[in-house]
Tab-separated table of C-alpha atoms in Angstrom:
chain	number	residue	atom	x	y	z
A	1	UNK	CA	84.980	56.247	120.229
A	2	UNK	CA	84.580	59.417	121.665
A	3	UNK	CA	87.609	59.106	124.085
A	4	UNK	CA	89.796	58.976	120.748
A	5	UNK	CA	87.154	61.855	119.345
A	6	UNK	CA	88.084	63.854	123.446
A	7	UNK	CA	92.036	63.005	122.976
A	8	UNK	CA	91.643	64.197	119.696
A	9	UNK	CA	90.026	67.610	120.349
A	10	UNK	CA	92.628	68.299	123.967
A	11	UNK	CA	95.492	67.508	121.684
A	12	UNK	CA	94.977	70.230	119.272
A	13	UNK	CA	93.665	72.708	121.425
A	14	UNK	CA	96.847	71.795	123.427
A	15	UNK	CA	98.749	72.004	119.813
A	16	UNK	CA	97.468	75.107	118.560
A	17	UNK	CA	96.278	77.342	120.657
A	18	UNK	CA	97.687	80.266	118.628
A	19	UNK	CA	97.287	78.636	115.868
A	20	UNK	CA	93.147	78.571	116.893
A	21	UNK	CA	92.738	82.529	118.558
A	22	UNK	CA	94.040	83.268	114.766
A	23	UNK	CA	91.060	81.238	113.314
A	24	UNK	CA	88.487	83.399	115.655
A	25	UNK	CA	89.526	86.882	114.416
A	26	UNK	CA	89.117	85.979	110.637
A	27	UNK	CA	86.241	84.110	111.926
A	28	UNK	CA	84.918	87.384	113.153
A	29	UNK	CA	86.533	89.428	110.024
A	30	UNK	CA	84.766	87.765	107.866
A	31	UNK	CA	81.346	87.940	109.441
A	32	UNK	CA	82.322	91.350	110.320
A	33	UNK	CA	83.559	92.634	106.925
A	34	UNK	CA	81.689	89.295	104.818
A	35	UNK	CA	85.120	88.883	103.713
A	36	UNK	CA	84.320	84.279	101.447
A	37	UNK	CA	87.696	84.775	101.237
A	38	UNK	CA	88.508	84.258	104.023
A	39	UNK	CA	85.593	81.969	105.460
A	40	UNK	CA	87.180	79.616	102.674
A	41	UNK	CA	90.338	79.897	104.995
A	42	UNK	CA	88.686	78.226	107.648
A	43	UNK	CA	86.647	76.362	105.715
A	44	UNK	CA	90.244	74.970	104.832
A	45	UNK	CA	91.860	75.179	107.971
A	46	UNK	CA	89.649	72.940	109.764
A	47	UNK	CA	89.693	70.592	106.728
A	48	UNK	CA	93.463	70.072	107.629
A	49	UNK	CA	93.031	69.616	111.676
A	50	UNK	CA	92.718	66.196	111.529
A	51	UNK	CA	95.765	65.925	109.427
A	52	UNK	CA	97.539	68.341	112.371
A	53	UNK	CA	95.862	65.504	114.457
A	54	UNK	CA	97.732	62.256	112.522
A	55	UNK	CA	101.338	64.103	112.501
A	56	UNK	CA	101.164	65.031	116.612
A	57	UNK	CA	100.003	60.943	117.174
A	58	UNK	CA	102.611	59.525	114.189
A	59	UNK	CA	105.431	61.903	116.338
A	60	UNK	CA	104.656	60.659	119.685
A	61	UNK	CA	103.353	57.578	117.912
A	62	UNK	CA	100.052	56.919	119.771
A	63	UNK	CA	98.388	55.424	116.713
A	64	UNK	CA	100.807	52.266	117.387
A	65	UNK	CA	99.880	52.988	120.957
A	66	UNK	CA	96.458	53.230	120.091
A	67	UNK	CA	96.420	49.513	118.134
A	68	UNK	CA	96.617	47.922	122.028
A	69	UNK	CA	93.643	49.652	122.922
A	70	UNK	CA	90.681	48.505	122.620
A	71	UNK	CA	89.923	50.536	119.909
A	72	UNK	CA	89.621	49.166	116.652
A	73	UNK	CA	91.031	50.760	114.002
A	74	UNK	CA	88.262	51.554	111.993
A	75	UNK	CA	86.998	52.953	115.295
A	76	UNK	CA	90.784	55.274	114.845
A	77	UNK	CA	90.401	56.639	111.118
A	78	UNK	CA	86.316	56.710	111.877
A	79	UNK	CA	86.987	59.231	114.719
A	80	UNK	CA	89.416	60.900	112.349
A	81	UNK	CA	86.071	61.921	109.744
A	82	UNK	CA	83.530	62.328	112.450
A	83	UNK	CA	86.574	65.152	113.804
A	84	UNK	CA	87.581	66.383	110.002
A	85	UNK	CA	83.333	67.284	109.846
A	86	UNK	CA	82.436	68.171	113.446
A	87	UNK	CA	85.173	71.189	112.614
A	88	UNK	CA	83.931	71.542	108.485
A	89	UNK	CA	80.328	72.411	110.122
A	90	UNK	CA	81.452	74.525	113.308
A	91	UNK	CA	83.372	76.700	110.731
A	92	UNK	CA	80.216	77.074	108.216
A	93	UNK	CA	77.477	76.734	110.819
A	94	UNK	CA	79.812	79.599	112.758
A	95	UNK	CA	80.309	81.359	109.582
A	96	UNK	CA	76.332	81.595	109.209
A	97	UNK	CA	75.158	82.218	112.977
A	98	UNK	CA	78.003	85.992	112.856
A	99	UNK	CA	76.927	86.503	109.282
A	100	UNK	CA	73.570	86.853	109.789
A	101	UNK	CA	73.921	88.553	113.554
A	102	UNK	CA	77.021	90.256	114.186
A	103	UNK	CA	77.403	90.630	110.408
A	104	UNK	CA	73.743	92.963	110.349
A	105	UNK	CA	74.291	94.877	113.106
A	106	UNK	CA	78.004	96.059	111.684
A	107	UNK	CA	77.326	96.591	108.646
A	108	UNK	CA	74.279	95.900	107.583
A	109	UNK	CA	74.782	92.482	106.670
A	110	UNK	CA	74.454	90.959	103.939
A	111	UNK	CA	71.077	88.020	101.561
A	112	UNK	CA	70.676	85.212	103.416
A	113	UNK	CA	71.141	83.934	99.700
A	114	UNK	CA	74.904	84.854	99.361
A	115	UNK	CA	75.453	84.140	103.201
A	116	UNK	CA	73.743	80.213	101.551
A	117	UNK	CA	75.828	80.167	99.205
A	118	UNK	CA	78.712	80.975	101.296
A	119	UNK	CA	77.894	77.682	103.812
A	120	UNK	CA	77.633	75.616	100.772
A	121	UNK	CA	79.884	76.210	99.629
A	122	UNK	CA	82.751	76.120	103.247
A	123	UNK	CA	80.732	73.117	103.728
A	124	UNK	CA	82.190	71.273	100.674
A	125	UNK	CA	85.541	72.056	100.789
A	126	UNK	CA	85.691	71.225	104.426
A	127	UNK	CA	84.327	67.616	103.619
A	128	UNK	CA	85.749	67.474	99.962
A	129	UNK	CA	89.457	68.425	100.676
A	130	UNK	CA	89.929	65.533	103.524
A	131	UNK	CA	88.116	63.518	101.075
A	132	UNK	CA	90.388	63.299	98.613
A	133	UNK	CA	93.733	63.492	101.565
A	134	UNK	CA	93.067	61.020	104.690
A	135	UNK	CA	92.805	58.287	102.295
A	136	UNK	CA	96.215	58.561	101.214
A	137	UNK	CA	97.948	59.560	104.726
A	138	UNK	CA	96.123	56.395	105.922
A	139	UNK	CA	98.024	54.335	103.170
A	140	UNK	CA	101.183	56.196	103.255
A	141	UNK	CA	101.136	58.262	106.161
A	142	UNK	CA	101.751	61.579	106.633
A	143	UNK	CA	104.204	63.413	105.210
A	144	UNK	CA	104.360	60.808	102.628
A	145	UNK	CA	100.471	61.747	102.414
A	146	UNK	CA	100.987	65.350	101.830
A	147	UNK	CA	103.093	64.895	98.829
A	148	UNK	CA	101.021	62.426	96.433
A	149	UNK	CA	97.999	65.688	97.113
A	150	UNK	CA	100.717	68.136	96.236
A	151	UNK	CA	101.378	65.610	92.568
A	152	UNK	CA	97.596	64.852	92.166
A	153	UNK	CA	96.431	68.805	93.068
A	154	UNK	CA	99.381	69.640	90.450
A	155	UNK	CA	98.630	67.923	88.009
A	156	UNK	CA	93.863	68.557	88.276
A	157	UNK	CA	95.497	72.136	88.105
A	158	UNK	CA	97.339	71.650	85.488
A	159	UNK	CA	95.453	70.244	83.779
A	160	UNK	CA	92.177	72.615	84.427
A	161	UNK	CA	94.092	75.167	82.846
A	162	UNK	CA	95.470	73.193	79.529
A	163	UNK	CA	91.292	72.304	79.067
A	164	UNK	CA	89.965	75.342	79.260
A	165	UNK	CA	92.130	78.230	77.956
A	166	UNK	CA	89.367	78.817	75.625
A	167	UNK	CA	85.580	80.102	77.208
A	168	UNK	CA	84.657	76.993	76.028
A	169	UNK	CA	86.149	74.801	76.172
A	170	UNK	CA	84.550	71.078	78.722
A	171	UNK	CA	86.458	72.552	81.582
A	172	UNK	CA	84.636	76.077	81.628
A	173	UNK	CA	80.951	74.729	80.434
A	174	UNK	CA	80.925	72.304	83.492
A	175	UNK	CA	81.781	75.165	85.424
A	176	UNK	CA	78.836	76.772	84.426
A	177	UNK	CA	76.888	73.555	84.057
A	178	UNK	CA	77.721	73.558	88.426
A	179	UNK	CA	76.640	76.925	89.658
A	180	UNK	CA	73.569	76.386	87.809
A	181	UNK	CA	72.814	73.518	89.841
A	182	UNK	CA	70.978	73.951	93.672
A	183	UNK	CA	73.210	75.673	96.348
A	184	UNK	CA	71.945	72.088	97.855
A	185	UNK	CA	73.517	69.425	95.622
A	186	UNK	CA	77.433	70.302	96.804
A	187	UNK	CA	77.251	69.826	100.035
A	188	UNK	CA	75.578	66.587	98.950
A	189	UNK	CA	78.438	65.576	96.790
A	190	UNK	CA	80.978	66.085	98.918
A	191	UNK	CA	79.135	63.920	101.737
A	192	UNK	CA	79.150	61.444	99.318
A	193	UNK	CA	82.449	61.889	99.101
A	194	UNK	CA	82.850	62.205	102.449
A	195	UNK	CA	81.096	59.002	103.844
A	196	UNK	CA	83.080	56.195	100.038
A	197	UNK	CA	86.826	58.022	101.520
A	198	UNK	CA	85.555	56.497	105.028
A	199	UNK	CA	85.277	53.437	103.628
A	200	UNK	CA	87.765	52.401	101.763
A	201	UNK	CA	90.345	54.941	105.090
A	202	UNK	CA	89.383	52.196	106.390
A	203	UNK	CA	90.528	49.425	104.369
A	204	UNK	CA	93.576	51.343	103.700
A	205	UNK	CA	94.406	50.790	106.928
A	206	UNK	CA	93.328	47.101	108.537
A	207	UNK	CA	95.372	46.535	105.728
A	208	UNK	CA	97.946	48.228	106.856
A	209	UNK	CA	101.501	47.481	108.937
A	210	UNK	CA	103.089	50.611	111.505
């Protein structure tokens, strides 16, 4: 599986050099200006990295060629999850280290509590989003998988909007309870969903005809 990971990283760097430079710029901005919105955008970009690699594999038909190599379908799937987890951890750790060092030197930085809150949120986004997307991608392919994710996201957003029209709604109460939970519970929930998603994706990809 190390060979697959090396291939994925190489393909990602070759195909997305300009985007990676922009990500690096955004990372510096988020650290020096304490901009959590940009930090969350970095987490979203990290979550999309395995989708980008799978898309490039499908265009070049490497997904079919890989089946002729000494890799199992489970290894192919798990390599994408490993890439996703590594990207999420790298983005979150880079932000945390940078905001506590470079950010402190430039503008006094932010409190450790706020930095850890953003760090945990980035980890949650970086694990939960791929956990939701990748099973659909491995089942339907990148194009159809994105369409399903978009439909589910729209349905979820509309449903949440309808339920939260008043302050005493169930969604509002749930949001208040989530903010009161310990910080480490959200990344733990994301990692649990991530592991379950990996298991489901392996089972799906084993049955998929390419």
